[in-house]
Tab-separated table of C-alpha atoms and ligand atoms in Angstrom:
chain	number	residue	atom	x	y	z
C	25	MET	CA	-0.192	-0.045	0.077
C	26	HIS	CA	1.108	3.379	-0.828
C	27	ILE	CA	1.484	5.542	2.405
C	28	ASP	CA	1.934	9.349	2.123
C	29	PHE	CA	4.603	9.882	4.816
C	30	GLU	CA	4.928	13.472	3.866
C	31	MET	CA	1.295	14.189	4.447
C	32	LEU	CA	1.286	12.232	7.591
C	33	ALA	CA	4.295	14.112	9.013
C	34	GLN	CA	2.619	17.437	8.211
C	35	LYS	CA	-0.694	16.404	9.814
C	36	TYR	CA	0.600	14.711	13.047
C	37	ASP	CA	4.223	15.955	13.421
C	38	THR	CA	7.273	13.747	13.982
C	39	PRO	CA	8.725	11.533	15.417
C	40	LEU	CA	5.344	9.272	14.582
C	41	TYR	CA	4.555	5.624	14.674
C	42	VAL	CA	2.549	4.709	11.552
C	43	TYR	CA	0.759	1.327	11.352
C	44	ASP	CA	-0.861	-0.178	8.222
C	45	PHE	CA	-4.167	-1.871	9.449
C	46	ASP	CA	-4.791	-3.505	6.386
C	47	TYR	CA	-1.583	-5.408	6.644
C	48	ILE	CA	-2.356	-6.528	10.107
C	49	LYS	CA	-5.751	-7.829	9.122
C	50	ASN	CA	-4.284	-9.657	6.281
C	51	ARG	CA	-1.580	-11.284	8.566
C	52	TYR	CA	-4.285	-12.324	10.822
C	53	LEU	CA	-6.371	-13.829	8.144
C	54	GLU	CA	-3.424	-15.639	6.639
C	55	LEU	CA	-2.495	-17.457	9.864
C	56	LYS	CA	-6.048	-18.123	10.596
C	57	GLU	CA	-6.549	-19.809	7.166
C	58	ALA	CA	-3.536	-21.871	7.625
C	59	PHE	CA	-4.916	-23.495	10.852
C	60	ASN	CA	-8.106	-24.109	8.873
C	61	GLY	CA	-9.444	-27.649	9.716
C	62	GLN	CA	-8.336	-27.660	13.372
C	63	LYS	CA	-10.010	-25.725	16.340
C	64	ASN	CA	-7.714	-22.806	17.012
C	65	ILE	CA	-7.487	-19.387	18.573
C	66	ILE	CA	-4.919	-16.726	17.499
C	67	ASN	CA	-4.193	-15.123	20.896
C	68	TYR	CA	-2.321	-11.831	19.793
C	69	ALA	CA	0.818	-11.153	21.846
C	70	VAL	CA	-0.284	-7.796	23.219
C	71	LYS	CA	3.301	-6.778	24.434
C	72	ALA	CA	4.320	-6.567	20.780
C	73	ASN	CA	2.011	-3.486	20.281
C	74	SER	CA	-0.269	-2.695	22.938
C	75	ASN	CA	-2.080	0.150	21.488
C	76	LEU	CA	-5.925	-0.327	22.214
C	77	SER	CA	-6.841	0.417	18.631
C	78	VAL	CA	-4.543	-2.334	17.309
C	79	ILE	CA	-5.708	-4.749	19.835
C	80	SER	CA	-9.521	-3.733	18.873
C	81	HIS	CA	-8.697	-3.956	15.227
C	82	LEU	CA	-7.625	-7.613	15.866
C	83	ALA	CA	-10.239	-8.356	18.269
C	84	GLY	CA	-12.723	-7.431	15.571
C	85	GLN	CA	-11.381	-10.054	13.431
C	86	GLY	CA	-11.889	-12.645	16.089
C	87	ALA	CA	-8.519	-12.589	17.599
C	88	GLY	CA	-7.783	-13.326	21.316
C	89	ALA	CA	-4.860	-12.016	23.295
C	90	ASP	CA	-1.874	-13.437	25.018
C	91	CYS	CA	-1.228	-11.002	28.095
C	92	VAL	CA	1.763	-10.951	30.535
C	93	SER	CA	0.267	-8.388	33.197
C	94	ILE	CA	-2.971	-7.548	34.422
C	95	GLY	CA	-2.492	-4.251	32.827
C	96	GLU	CA	-2.442	-5.973	29.260
C	97	VAL	CA	-5.375	-8.125	30.207
C	98	LYS	CA	-7.293	-5.000	31.131
C	99	ARG	CA	-6.365	-3.596	27.735
C	100	ALA	CA	-7.545	-6.814	25.936
C	101	VAL	CA	-10.865	-6.532	27.777
C	102	LEU	CA	-11.269	-2.859	27.097
C	103	ALA	CA	-10.331	-3.478	23.456
C	104	GLY	CA	-13.118	-5.893	23.059
C	105	VAL	CA	-11.262	-9.223	23.184
C	106	SER	CA	-13.701	-11.935	24.455
C	107	LYS	CA	-12.609	-12.917	27.908
C	108	TYR	CA	-12.655	-16.666	26.759
C	109	LYS	CA	-9.814	-15.803	24.502
C	110	ILE	CA	-7.558	-14.266	26.898
C	111	ILE	CA	-4.523	-15.952	28.441
C	112	PHE	CA	-2.609	-14.566	31.215
C	113	SER	CA	1.146	-15.744	31.103
C	114	GLY	CA	4.393	-14.388	32.545
C	115	VAL	CA	7.032	-15.707	34.732
C	116	GLY	CA	5.691	-13.871	37.921
C	117	LYS	CA	2.273	-12.748	38.954
C	118	ARG	CA	1.256	-10.768	41.926
C	119	ASP	CA	-1.674	-11.993	44.164
C	120	ASP	CA	-3.739	-9.123	43.157
C	121	GLU	CA	-3.139	-9.754	39.517
C	122	ILE	CA	-4.123	-13.497	40.001
C	123	ARG	CA	-7.080	-12.283	41.917
C	124	GLU	CA	-8.314	-10.059	39.051
C	125	ALA	CA	-7.640	-12.509	36.451
C	126	LEU	CA	-9.907	-14.977	38.382
C	127	ASN	CA	-12.549	-12.344	38.758
C	128	LEU	CA	-12.485	-11.615	35.109
C	129	ASP	CA	-12.817	-15.282	34.314
C	130	ILE	CA	-10.380	-15.380	31.420
C	131	LEU	CA	-9.597	-18.532	29.697
C	132	LEU	CA	-6.553	-19.593	30.990
C	133	ILE	CA	-3.689	-18.569	33.539
C	134	ASN	CA	-0.500	-19.945	32.374
C	135	LEU	CA	1.835	-21.190	35.149
C	136	GLU	CA	5.590	-20.970	35.156
C	137	SER	CA	6.469	-22.598	38.426
C	138	GLU	CA	5.097	-24.814	41.155
C	139	GLU	CA	5.265	-21.764	43.643
C	140	GLU	CA	3.090	-20.008	41.332
C	141	MET	CA	0.528	-22.830	40.931
C	142	LYS	CA	0.377	-22.849	44.960
C	143	ARG	CA	-0.377	-19.110	44.853
C	144	VAL	CA	-3.015	-19.432	42.229
C	145	GLU	CA	-4.637	-22.111	44.184
C	146	ALA	CA	-4.453	-20.253	47.326
C	147	VAL	CA	-6.106	-17.143	45.713
C	148	ALA	CA	-8.687	-19.255	44.014
C	149	SER	CA	-9.745	-20.858	47.169
C	150	GLU	CA	-9.971	-17.527	48.886
C	151	LEU	CA	-12.351	-16.393	45.962
C	152	GLY	CA	-14.172	-19.706	45.978
C	153	LYS	CA	-13.297	-20.220	42.355
C	154	ILE	CA	-11.737	-22.843	40.164
C	155	ALA	CA	-8.728	-21.584	38.123
C	156	ARG	CA	-8.394	-22.841	34.570
C	157	ILE	CA	-4.711	-23.328	34.251
C	158	SER	CA	-2.079	-24.183	31.642
C	159	ILE	CA	1.541	-24.845	32.377
C	160	ARG	CA	4.541	-23.581	30.375
C	161	VAL	CA	6.955	-26.149	29.613
C	162	ASN	CA	10.598	-25.412	28.933
C	163	PRO	CA	11.495	-28.107	26.322
C	164	ASN	CA	15.241	-27.097	26.489
C	165	ILE	CA	15.360	-26.425	22.894
C	166	ASP	CA	17.716	-23.949	21.321
C	167	ALA	CA	15.642	-21.563	19.258
C	168	LYS	CA	18.798	-20.279	17.526
C	169	THR	CA	17.802	-16.593	18.031
C	170	HIS	CA	19.332	-13.694	19.675
C	171	PRO	CA	20.202	-14.746	23.344
C	172	TYR	CA	18.094	-11.850	24.929
C	173	ILE	CA	14.888	-13.200	22.957
C	174	SER	CA	15.609	-16.758	23.583
C	175	THR	CA	13.465	-18.418	26.222
C	176	GLY	CA	13.200	-22.278	25.731
C	177	LEU	CA	16.604	-23.326	27.282
C	178	HIS	CA	17.150	-24.423	30.977
C	179	ASP	CA	19.539	-21.563	31.146
C	180	ASN	CA	16.294	-19.280	30.807
C	181	LYS	CA	14.084	-18.396	33.601
C	182	PHE	CA	10.997	-19.365	31.657
C	183	GLY	CA	8.704	-22.454	32.234
C	184	VAL	CA	9.316	-25.792	34.084
C	185	GLU	CA	10.998	-29.128	33.218
C	186	ILE	CA	8.875	-31.839	31.704
C	187	ASP	CA	8.984	-33.935	34.925
C	188	MET	CA	8.025	-30.969	37.030
C	189	ALA	CA	5.111	-30.026	34.680
C	190	LYS	CA	3.974	-33.651	35.076
C	191	ARG	CA	3.998	-33.456	38.889
C	192	MET	CA	2.159	-30.105	38.717
C	193	TYR	CA	-0.409	-31.471	36.500
C	194	ILE	CA	-0.934	-34.475	38.898
C	195	TYR	CA	-1.155	-31.971	41.774
C	196	ALA	CA	-3.608	-29.746	40.024
C	197	LYS	CA	-5.716	-32.470	38.971
C	198	LYS	CA	-6.408	-33.412	42.703
C	199	SER	CA	-6.841	-29.705	43.715
C	200	SER	CA	-10.425	-28.360	44.145
C	201	PHE	CA	-9.453	-25.084	42.935
C	202	LEU	CA	-7.351	-25.847	39.883
C	203	ASN	CA	-8.425	-27.228	36.442
C	204	PRO	CA	-5.517	-27.929	34.418
C	205	VAL	CA	-6.929	-27.835	30.879
C	206	GLY	CA	-3.793	-26.478	28.805
C	207	ILE	CA	-0.366	-27.026	27.905
C	208	HIS	CA	2.112	-24.264	26.769
C	209	PHE	CA	5.482	-23.782	25.339
C	210	HIS	CA	7.345	-20.564	23.852
C	211	ILE	CA	11.117	-20.958	23.030
C	212	GLY	CA	11.879	-17.475	21.844
C	213	SER	CA	11.321	-14.687	19.311
C	214	GLN	CA	12.325	-14.218	15.833
C	215	ILE	CA	12.751	-17.695	15.083
C	216	THR	CA	13.358	-18.198	11.378
C	217	GLU	CA	13.534	-21.910	11.197
C	218	LEU	CA	10.980	-24.389	11.759
C	219	GLU	CA	12.936	-27.185	13.314
C	220	PRO	CA	13.091	-25.825	16.776
C	221	ILE	CA	9.614	-25.094	17.070
C	222	SER	CA	8.595	-28.523	15.643
C	223	GLU	CA	11.098	-30.346	18.064
C	224	ALA	CA	9.412	-28.372	20.948
C	225	CYS	CA	6.105	-29.109	19.642
C	226	SER	CA	6.694	-33.023	19.540
C	227	ILE	CA	8.259	-32.876	23.186
C	228	VAL	CA	5.182	-31.031	24.523
C	229	ALA	CA	2.650	-33.151	22.514
C	230	ASP	CA	4.327	-36.308	23.935
C	231	LEU	CA	3.667	-35.118	27.360
C	232	ALA	CA	0.194	-34.076	26.495
C	233	HIS	CA	-0.424	-37.798	25.625
C	234	THR	CA	0.947	-38.968	28.881
C	235	LEU	CA	-1.318	-36.590	30.651
C	236	LYS	CA	-4.303	-37.943	28.648
C	237	ALA	CA	-3.305	-41.250	29.750
C	238	LEU	CA	-3.561	-40.265	33.383
C	239	GLU	CA	-7.076	-38.728	32.772
C	240	ILE	CA	-5.890	-35.111	32.727
C	241	ASP	CA	-7.932	-33.698	30.088
C	242	ILE	CA	-5.775	-31.104	28.169
C	243	LYS	CA	-7.991	-29.153	25.815
C	244	PHE	CA	-5.657	-26.264	24.778
C	245	PHE	CA	-2.494	-26.834	23.194
C	246	ASP	CA	-0.395	-23.447	23.205
C	247	VAL	CA	2.388	-23.130	20.671
C	248	GLY	CA	3.521	-19.884	21.833
C	249	GLY	CA	4.677	-17.091	19.460
C	250	GLY	CA	8.108	-16.451	17.976
C	251	ILE	CA	7.630	-16.893	14.334
C	252	GLY	CA	10.326	-14.771	12.662
C	253	VAL	CA	9.694	-11.910	10.343
C	254	VAL	CA	11.574	-10.407	7.514
C	255	TYR	CA	13.736	-7.240	8.871
C	256	ASP	CA	16.158	-7.597	6.212
C	257	GLU	CA	16.507	-10.304	3.508
C	258	GLU	CA	16.391	-13.202	5.873
C	259	THR	CA	14.347	-16.216	4.834
C	260	THR	CA	11.976	-17.208	7.654
C	261	ILE	CA	9.247	-19.693	8.604
C	262	ASP	CA	6.610	-20.597	5.749
C	263	ILE	CA	3.380	-20.052	7.751
C	264	GLN	CA	1.573	-22.980	5.746
C	265	GLU	CA	4.271	-25.480	6.753
C	266	TYR	CA	4.253	-24.138	10.314
C	267	ALA	CA	0.449	-24.779	10.696
C	268	GLU	CA	0.655	-28.018	8.922
C	269	MET	CA	3.407	-29.237	11.316
C	270	ILE	CA	1.332	-28.201	14.333
C	271	LYS	CA	-1.899	-30.070	12.837
C	272	ASN	CA	0.250	-33.054	12.297
C	273	VAL	CA	1.858	-33.256	15.590
C	274	THR	CA	-1.392	-32.645	17.548
C	275	ARG	CA	-3.691	-34.849	15.245
C	276	LYS	CA	-4.494	-37.358	17.913
C	277	LEU	CA	-4.805	-35.109	20.756
C	278	ASP	CA	-8.252	-33.521	20.108
C	279	VAL	CA	-7.316	-30.082	21.221
C	280	THR	CA	-7.796	-26.500	20.410
C	281	ILE	CA	-4.489	-24.903	19.246
C	282	LEU	CA	-3.515	-21.578	20.697
C	283	CYS	CA	-0.886	-19.730	18.980
C	284	GLU	CA	0.465	-16.377	20.509
C	285	PRO	CA	2.157	-14.477	17.605
C	286	GLY	CA	3.180	-10.679	18.224
C	287	LYS	CA	5.829	-9.774	15.672
C	288	TYR	CA	4.319	-11.976	12.865
C	289	MET	CA	1.230	-9.893	13.238
C	290	VAL	CA	2.540	-6.315	13.544
C	291	ALA	CA	6.306	-5.873	13.003
C	292	ASN	CA	5.894	-5.209	9.124
C	293	SER	CA	2.931	-3.179	9.607
C	294	GLY	CA	5.024	-0.388	11.236
C	295	TYR	CA	6.896	2.433	10.108
C	296	PHE	CA	8.694	4.945	12.636
C	297	LEU	CA	8.581	8.134	10.982
C	298	THR	CA	11.334	10.782	11.926
C	299	LYS	CA	12.601	14.128	10.766
C	300	VAL	CA	16.230	14.948	9.879
C	301	LEU	CA	17.564	17.845	12.092
C	302	TYR	CA	20.981	17.869	10.415
C	303	GLU	CA	24.012	16.003	9.182
C	304	LYS	CA	27.281	15.910	10.843
C	305	ARG	CA	30.545	14.518	9.716
C	306	ASN	CA	34.029	13.945	11.401
C	307	ASP	CA	37.176	12.539	9.730
C	308	GLN	CA	35.691	9.014	10.178
C	309	LYS	CA	32.029	9.153	10.054
C	310	ARG	CA	28.820	10.501	8.637
C	311	PHE	CA	26.023	11.008	11.076
C	312	VAL	CA	22.351	11.873	10.345
C	313	ILE	CA	20.758	13.283	13.357
C	314	VAL	CA	16.946	12.969	13.769
C	315	ASP	CA	14.409	13.715	15.943
C	316	GLY	CA	13.533	10.310	17.065
C	317	ALA	CA	15.773	8.249	19.486
C	318	MET	CA	16.340	5.338	21.415
C	319	ASN	CA	13.664	5.988	23.813
C	320	ASP	CA	11.203	5.688	20.855
C	321	LEU	CA	12.499	2.577	19.378
C	322	ILE	CA	15.200	0.598	21.462
C	323	ARG	CA	15.469	-2.556	19.338
C	324	PRO	CA	18.692	-1.370	17.510
C	325	SER	CA	20.319	-0.348	20.973
C	326	LEU	CA	19.183	-3.280	22.961
C	327	TYR	CA	19.723	-6.210	20.510
C	328	ASN	CA	21.761	-4.529	17.713
C	329	ALA	CA	18.433	-5.288	15.666
C	330	TYR	CA	18.568	-4.214	12.186
C	331	HIS	CA	15.732	-1.993	10.868
C	332	LYS	CA	15.969	-0.958	7.159
C	333	ILE	CA	16.056	3.016	6.795
C	334	GLU	CA	14.750	4.661	3.926
C	335	ALA	CA	14.631	8.523	2.852
C	336	VAL	CA	11.184	9.624	1.899
C	337	ASN	CA	10.937	11.212	-1.543
C	338	LYS	CA	14.673	11.869	-1.809
C	339	THR	CA	16.989	10.377	-4.587
C	340	GLY	CA	20.575	10.872	-5.320
C	341	GLU	CA	23.590	8.929	-4.610
C	342	SER	CA	23.745	7.116	-1.546
C	343	SER	CA	26.634	6.964	1.073
C	344	PRO	CA	26.761	5.265	4.448
C	345	ALA	CA	25.524	7.039	7.398
C	346	ASP	CA	24.801	6.357	11.164
C	347	VAL	CA	21.490	7.374	11.939
C	348	VAL	CA	21.260	8.625	15.584
C	349	GLY	CA	19.028	10.417	17.764
C	350	PRO	CA	19.476	13.154	20.348
C	351	VAL	CA	19.584	11.084	23.435
C	352	CYS	CA	23.064	11.229	25.263
C	353	GLU	CA	24.092	7.763	24.790
C	354	SER	CA	26.317	6.251	22.283
C	355	GLY	CA	23.957	3.207	22.040
C	356	ASP	CA	21.384	5.819	20.511
C	357	PHE	CA	21.175	4.726	17.019
C	358	PHE	CA	18.815	3.316	14.519
C	359	GLY	CA	21.056	2.285	12.010
C	360	LYS	CA	24.850	1.881	11.248
C	361	ASN	CA	26.115	2.611	7.878
C	362	ALA	CA	22.754	2.901	6.343
C	363	PRO	CA	22.950	3.833	2.730
C	364	LEU	CA	21.184	7.288	2.491
C	365	PRO	CA	21.206	10.005	0.097
C	366	GLN	CA	22.495	13.426	1.161
C	367	LEU	CA	19.880	14.755	3.722
C	368	GLU	CA	18.799	18.284	4.760
C	369	HIS	CA	17.046	19.763	7.660
C	370	ASN	CA	13.413	18.516	7.711
C	371	ASP	CA	13.977	15.685	5.340
C	372	LEU	CA	12.026	12.629	6.469
C	373	LEU	CA	13.231	8.971	7.143
C	374	ILE	CA	11.311	6.013	7.896
C	375	VAL	CA	12.755	3.109	9.974
C	376	LYS	CA	10.862	0.079	8.823
C	377	SER	CA	9.423	-2.944	10.677
C	378	ALA	CA	8.800	-0.888	13.515
C	379	GLY	CA	5.350	-2.095	14.452
C	380	ALA	CA	6.299	-4.713	17.136
C	381	TYR	CA	8.329	-3.773	20.377
C	382	GLY	CA	8.554	-0.239	18.922
C	383	PHE	CA	6.081	1.958	20.710
C	384	SER	CA	5.406	-0.790	23.395
C	385	MET	CA	9.122	-0.588	24.715
C	386	SER	CA	9.323	3.197	24.310
C	387	SER	CA	10.115	5.424	27.405
C	388	ASN	CA	10.441	9.043	28.627
C	389	TYR	CA	14.209	8.761	28.935
C	390	ASN	CA	15.767	12.336	28.592
C	391	THR	CA	12.383	13.571	29.348
C	392	ARG	CA	11.229	13.246	25.736
C	393	ASN	CA	7.583	13.038	25.156
C	394	ARG	CA	6.533	9.700	23.720
C	395	SER	CA	5.474	9.709	19.941
C	396	ALA	CA	1.880	9.747	18.615
C	397	GLU	CA	0.546	6.649	16.882
C	398	VAL	CA	-1.373	6.898	13.626
C	399	ALA	CA	-3.457	3.905	11.909
C	400	VAL	CA	-3.614	4.070	8.121
C	401	GLN	CA	-6.488	1.900	6.563
C	402	GLY	CA	-7.457	2.114	3.043
C	403	SER	CA	-7.193	5.808	2.235
C	404	ASN	CA	-7.837	6.993	5.567
C	405	ASP	CA	-5.615	7.808	8.520
C	406	ARG	CA	-6.296	8.406	12.068
C	407	LEU	CA	-4.773	9.293	15.376
C	408	ILE	CA	-4.816	6.261	17.878
C	409	ARG	CA	-2.610	7.901	20.452
C	410	ARG	CA	-1.811	11.495	20.797
C	411	ARG	CA	1.578	12.846	21.278
C	412	GLU	CA	2.666	13.099	24.983
C	413	ARG	CA	3.052	16.704	26.332
C	414	PHE	CA	5.546	17.868	28.890
C	415	GLU	CA	2.543	18.178	31.283
C	416	ASP	CA	1.755	14.665	30.903
C	417	LEU	CA	5.313	13.707	31.766
C	418	ILE	CA	5.377	15.567	35.049
C	419	ALA	CA	1.812	15.006	36.043
C	420	LEU	CA	2.628	12.347	38.565
C	421	GLU	CA	5.563	14.207	40.098
C	422	ARG	CA	4.424	17.987	40.585
C	423	ASP	CA	2.061	17.606	43.333
C	424	TYR	CA	4.907	16.274	45.470
C	425	LEU	CA	7.179	19.310	44.683
C	426	GLU	CA	8.093	20.670	48.222
C	427	GLU	CA	8.444	24.304	47.036
C	428	LEU	CA	4.725	25.054	46.387
C	429	SER	CA	5.579	28.156	44.510
C	430	LEU	CA	7.137	26.060	41.922
C	431	LYS	CA	3.742	24.266	41.341
C	432	GLY	CA	2.261	27.654	40.562
C	433	GLU	CA	0.060	27.718	43.651
M	516	LLP	N1	4.055	-15.720	23.884
M	516	LLP	C1	5.040	-15.564	24.776
M	516	LLP	C2	4.994	-16.332	26.025
M	516	LLP	C3	6.050	-14.480	24.904
M	516	LLP	O1	6.821	-14.388	25.822
M	516	LLP	C4	6.202	-13.865	23.592
M	516	LLP	C5	7.213	-12.829	23.494
M	516	LLP	C6	5.249	-13.867	22.628
M	516	LLP	C7	4.326	-14.978	22.738
M	516	LLP	C8	5.393	-13.330	21.305
M	516	LLP	O2	6.528	-13.509	20.814
M	516	LLP	P1	6.723	-12.902	19.155
M	516	LLP	O3	5.665	-13.724	18.114
M	516	LLP	O4	6.364	-11.538	19.240
M	516	LLP	O5	8.037	-13.194	18.731
M	516	LLP	N2	11.469	-7.345	22.658
M	516	LLP	C9	11.917	-8.317	21.797
M	516	LLP	C10	10.953	-9.614	21.634
M	516	LLP	C11	10.601	-10.086	23.193
M	516	LLP	C12	9.505	-11.199	23.073
M	516	LLP	C13	9.140	-11.536	24.456
M	516	LLP	N3	8.298	-12.471	24.394
M	516	LLP	C14	12.267	-7.900	20.302
M	516	LLP	O6	12.009	-6.624	20.147
M	516	LLP	O7	12.646	-8.596	19.563
């Protein structure tokens, strides 16, 4: 789709997140279609992009939600996700979060340790409820991705080992306050080969068979997220093959497949639009200094992640430049040696593939207002989050200023 970035910059100012909502819808439908023939729910991983309008757009297509805090659960509910399609995952949950999740009667609470199971049981008993649970199994598989986003090894804090999982299921089956109905794994993000996922899937399916033999009725088989997307020119998982593999491995189990894609759904829907402030050169380097920064999009700084950067409506011979922001950290960059034409004040750049873990990981570091977010759909564009103002940033602090005169009182 053609997006008129110049018009958007004029209308909404920069830095700006722009999401192609048609793309998101197509991705959802493509995945849904691939699972055709098997009961399934696509539980969008809200952490990838938590904007209410993004969640609501997906909910409108029928998507569920995978959440990792009660805040995300509440976003999903507010955005119109059916409560029976909401999963609450995460390696540590507070009692009040568990209580609220039980009161909201969501589909599943996903457990990551025996201790957590006991907490959920205690809270459910206090409330006189039966908690529907699943258990995250750590299959000890190397997802072959960046170590910071790899989660399926025993080196990682996530999930429990097979034997422990089995013991937990047996305990849960006997409990009056727990109903073990799901099994889950998630071995990492940006996985570009099918093999680690299919290995994990087989290991977890074997456990599900064992559990069924013990009359523990697993109804939901959750394959996590992690489907790799194209940031550069990488080849990644074919979605048809992915879904076929899952259907095959779970064929004899009679389960509903839950799938928790984040990046797959939104990464390439998003563009981070930023304005050139100026160029700067020294004897070694060409820097393009822009008005966006690591507080807006931290993936390059944090994971050395590659995002393609393009100049908007600007041609001419390219030469390598580091695209950097105004934050006072050397790690504040969007790209190193990006081929770009000569740029001037107010020229526009787009940082691509910014729809996942872009805004949702942004911060106010350096007292920078977080960007606005815009949805583009067909030929329409609309604001889905207004730009922050200085007043927003200090709102939670100013009442505590000791010198009242500074508060303007
Ligand atoms: N399910 C669970 C239990 C997860 O922990 C995650 C992501 C997902 C699903 C969705 O994974 P996805 O399909 O988006 O790969 N900030 C990092 C990614 C962190 C992923 C954390 N967990 C990045 O920007 O690459």
